[in-house]
Short mmCIF file of C-alpha atoms in Angstrom, two decimals:
data_model
loop_
_atom_site.label_atom_id
_atom_site.label_comp_id
_atom_site.label_asym_id
_atom_site.label_seq_id
_atom_site.Cartn_x
_atom_site.Cartn_y
_atom_site.Cartn_z
CA MET A 1 -15.47 6.54 -1.62
CA ARG A 2 -16.57 2.90 -1.75
CA ILE A 3 -15.03 -0.56 -1.72
CA ILE A 4 -14.99 -1.80 -5.31
CA GLY A 5 -14.91 -5.59 -4.97
CA GLY A 6 -14.87 -8.58 -2.68
CA THR A 7 -16.89 -9.29 0.45
CA LEU A 8 -17.18 -5.60 1.40
CA ARG A 9 -18.11 -4.43 -2.10
CA GLY A 10 -20.20 -1.28 -2.14
CA ARG A 11 -19.52 -0.34 1.49
CA LYS A 12 -18.67 3.31 2.09
CA LEU A 13 -15.36 4.52 3.48
CA LYS A 14 -14.83 7.68 5.46
CA SER A 15 -12.19 9.98 4.06
CA LEU A 16 -10.25 13.00 5.19
CA LYS A 17 -11.46 16.49 4.47
CA GLY A 18 -9.17 18.77 2.52
CA MET A 19 -6.02 17.95 0.63
CA LYS A 20 -4.01 16.10 3.33
CA THR A 21 -4.18 12.88 1.35
CA ARG A 22 -4.65 11.88 -2.28
CA PRO A 23 -6.84 8.78 -2.22
CA THR A 24 -6.15 6.20 -4.90
CA SER A 25 -8.93 6.57 -7.43
CA ALA A 26 -11.53 3.85 -7.89
CA MET A 27 -10.25 3.25 -11.43
CA VAL A 28 -6.67 2.69 -10.25
CA ARG A 29 -7.76 0.50 -7.30
CA GLU A 30 -9.88 -1.63 -9.61
CA ALA A 31 -7.01 -1.98 -12.11
CA LEU A 32 -4.55 -2.80 -9.31
CA PHE A 33 -6.70 -5.57 -7.87
CA ASN A 34 -7.57 -6.94 -11.31
CA ILE A 35 -3.84 -7.32 -11.93
CA LEU A 36 -3.21 -8.84 -8.49
CA GLY A 37 -6.15 -11.23 -8.81
CA GLU A 38 -5.86 -14.28 -6.58
CA LYS A 39 -2.42 -13.23 -5.24
CA VAL A 40 -4.32 -11.19 -2.63
CA ILE A 41 -6.12 -14.21 -1.16
CA ASN A 42 -4.55 -15.20 2.19
CA SER A 43 -1.75 -12.67 1.68
CA ILE A 44 0.02 -10.47 4.21
CA PHE A 45 -0.34 -7.02 2.67
CA LEU A 46 1.44 -3.76 3.55
CA ASP A 47 -0.30 -0.49 2.67
CA ALA A 48 2.40 2.16 3.19
CA TYR A 49 1.44 5.84 3.03
CA ALA A 50 -2.04 4.48 3.71
CA GLY A 51 -4.05 7.72 3.82
CA THR A 52 -7.65 6.62 4.42
CA GLY A 53 -6.70 2.95 4.10
CA ALA A 54 -8.76 2.39 0.96
CA VAL A 55 -6.18 0.16 -0.77
CA GLY A 56 -5.52 -1.97 2.32
CA ILE A 57 -9.23 -2.31 3.09
CA GLU A 58 -9.83 -3.30 -0.54
CA ALA A 59 -7.17 -6.01 -0.01
CA ILE A 60 -9.04 -7.29 3.07
CA SER A 61 -12.29 -7.27 1.10
CA ARG A 62 -10.62 -9.38 -1.58
CA GLY A 63 -9.26 -11.99 0.81
CA ALA A 64 -6.02 -10.70 2.38
CA LYS A 65 -5.37 -12.48 5.67
CA LYS A 66 -3.78 -9.45 7.32
CA VAL A 67 -3.06 -5.85 6.30
CA TYR A 68 -0.57 -3.47 7.87
CA PHE A 69 -1.43 0.20 7.40
CA ILE A 70 1.44 2.68 7.81
CA GLU A 71 0.59 6.37 7.94
CA LYS A 72 2.26 9.36 9.58
CA ASP A 73 -0.79 11.62 9.90
CA LYS A 74 -2.70 11.30 13.18
CA GLU A 75 -6.05 12.23 11.64
CA ALA A 76 -5.59 9.76 8.78
CA CYS A 77 -4.84 6.99 11.30
CA ARG A 78 -8.06 7.88 13.12
CA VAL A 79 -10.02 7.56 9.85
CA ILE A 80 -8.42 4.18 9.10
CA LYS A 81 -9.38 2.96 12.60
CA GLU A 82 -12.96 4.15 12.09
CA ASN A 83 -13.19 2.49 8.69
CA ILE A 84 -11.89 -0.90 9.84
CA LYS A 85 -14.08 -0.81 12.94
CA THR A 86 -17.22 0.11 10.96
CA LEU A 87 -16.49 -2.64 8.44
CA GLY A 88 -15.82 -5.24 11.15
CA VAL A 89 -12.29 -6.12 10.01
CA VAL A 90 -10.30 -5.00 13.08
CA ASP A 91 -8.80 -8.49 13.57
CA GLN A 92 -7.25 -8.36 10.09
CA ALA A 93 -5.68 -4.90 10.45
CA VAL A 94 -2.58 -3.47 12.12
CA ILE A 95 -2.24 0.32 12.09
CA ILE A 96 1.21 1.80 12.61
CA ARG A 97 1.73 5.54 12.87
CA GLY A 98 5.11 6.89 11.81
CA GLU A 99 7.38 8.40 9.18
CA ILE A 100 8.55 6.27 6.30
CA PRO A 101 11.24 4.90 6.00
CA GLU A 102 12.25 5.49 9.67
CA ILE A 103 9.26 3.55 11.05
CA PHE A 104 10.50 0.33 9.42
CA TYR A 105 13.45 0.24 11.85
CA SER A 106 11.11 0.12 14.85
CA ILE A 107 8.62 -2.52 13.71
CA THR A 108 9.29 -5.58 15.83
CA GLU A 109 6.43 -7.77 14.58
CA LYS A 110 7.72 -8.68 11.13
CA ASP A 111 5.32 -10.76 9.13
CA ASP A 112 6.50 -12.05 5.79
CA PHE A 113 4.84 -9.60 3.43
CA ASP A 114 3.51 -11.07 0.21
CA ILE A 115 2.50 -7.70 -1.25
CA ILE A 116 3.82 -4.23 -0.43
CA PHE A 117 1.92 -1.23 -1.80
CA LEU A 118 3.70 2.14 -1.63
CA ASP A 119 1.76 5.32 -2.41
CA PRO A 120 3.93 8.29 -1.37
CA PRO A 121 2.90 11.84 -2.23
CA TYR A 122 3.60 12.36 -5.92
CA GLY A 123 7.13 13.57 -6.42
CA ASP A 124 8.23 12.53 -2.91
CA PHE A 125 9.33 8.94 -3.51
CA ASN A 126 12.76 8.21 -2.11
CA ILE A 127 14.63 5.03 -3.01
CA ALA A 128 15.73 4.93 0.66
CA CYS A 129 12.25 3.56 1.42
CA ILE A 130 12.88 0.49 -0.77
CA ASN A 131 16.41 0.05 0.58
CA THR A 132 15.20 0.22 4.19
CA LEU A 133 12.43 -2.31 3.50
CA LYS A 134 15.04 -4.62 1.97
CA GLU A 135 17.62 -4.12 4.74
CA GLU A 136 15.07 -4.70 7.49
CA GLY A 137 13.91 -7.97 5.90
CA PHE A 138 10.50 -6.86 4.64
CA ILE A 139 11.23 -7.50 0.95
CA ARG A 140 12.06 -11.11 0.17
CA THR A 141 12.61 -12.53 -3.30
CA ASN A 142 8.95 -13.57 -3.58
CA THR A 143 7.51 -10.26 -2.26
CA LEU A 144 5.64 -8.27 -4.88
CA VAL A 145 6.19 -4.53 -4.49
CA ILE A 146 3.91 -1.99 -6.15
CA LEU A 147 4.74 1.69 -6.31
CA GLN A 148 2.05 4.23 -7.19
CA CYS A 149 3.53 7.46 -8.50
CA SER A 150 2.93 10.26 -10.98
CA PHE A 151 2.94 9.09 -14.62
CA ASN A 152 5.98 11.27 -15.37
CA GLU A 153 8.15 10.30 -12.37
CA LYS A 154 11.37 8.51 -13.19
CA ILE A 155 12.10 5.76 -10.66
CA ASN A 156 15.61 4.36 -10.68
CA LEU A 157 15.66 0.99 -8.95
CA THR A 158 18.96 -0.73 -8.30
CA GLU A 159 19.92 -3.90 -10.17
CA GLU A 160 18.67 -5.85 -7.15
CA PHE A 161 15.12 -5.30 -8.42
CA SER A 162 13.35 -6.22 -11.64
CA VAL A 163 10.34 -4.34 -12.95
CA ILE A 164 7.63 -6.83 -13.88
CA LYS A 165 4.99 -4.46 -15.16
CA GLU A 166 4.33 -0.75 -15.50
CA LYS A 167 0.82 0.60 -16.15
CA LYS A 168 -0.40 4.18 -16.61
CA TYR A 169 -3.87 5.41 -15.64
CA GLY A 170 -4.33 9.12 -16.36
CA ILE A 171 -1.83 10.97 -14.15
CA THR A 172 -1.01 7.81 -12.18
CA LYS A 173 1.52 5.07 -12.81
CA LEU A 174 1.75 1.70 -11.09
CA ILE A 175 5.14 -0.01 -11.13
CA PHE A 176 5.25 -3.69 -10.13
CA PHE A 177 8.63 -5.12 -9.19
CA ARG A 178 10.41 -7.91 -7.30
CA ARG A 179 13.77 -8.40 -5.68
CA ASN A 180 16.15 -10.51 -7.79
#
């Protein structure tokens, strides 16, 4: 797996062996960051269900000021730490190990997130994650939230949120939305 664009373009990322995580494909990452464009520059970015950290590291490569990586798996957190250390971006990264959405209640350092990327295991998305993010003050009206899910998953957001865009890439769907 490699970084697709930005200052770290072409650099290799370590990944986990086996099927513990489902890394976001290069095609989907490229499409995601093409859509985001300059919104990433100087942003505070949250990569939830981070896996190997590929999406968050791509955000750093494309100009994000700071990226929070949230992942429950100990081995995945180790890989993220190795990747950010090898790439020399430790100062721009915060790694938090814990279960989502419960971990959001314990985060005391609350930056104003510009972009929140959620990539739960396909079929495991729970609207409680969005509600907890909102209740704990992570989703403001100008925060862009992106959910990666299976192309056939039905996501029922409350009327508090408006879907801006929905794109399908093979078996993957990206849903972009904001709080009203």
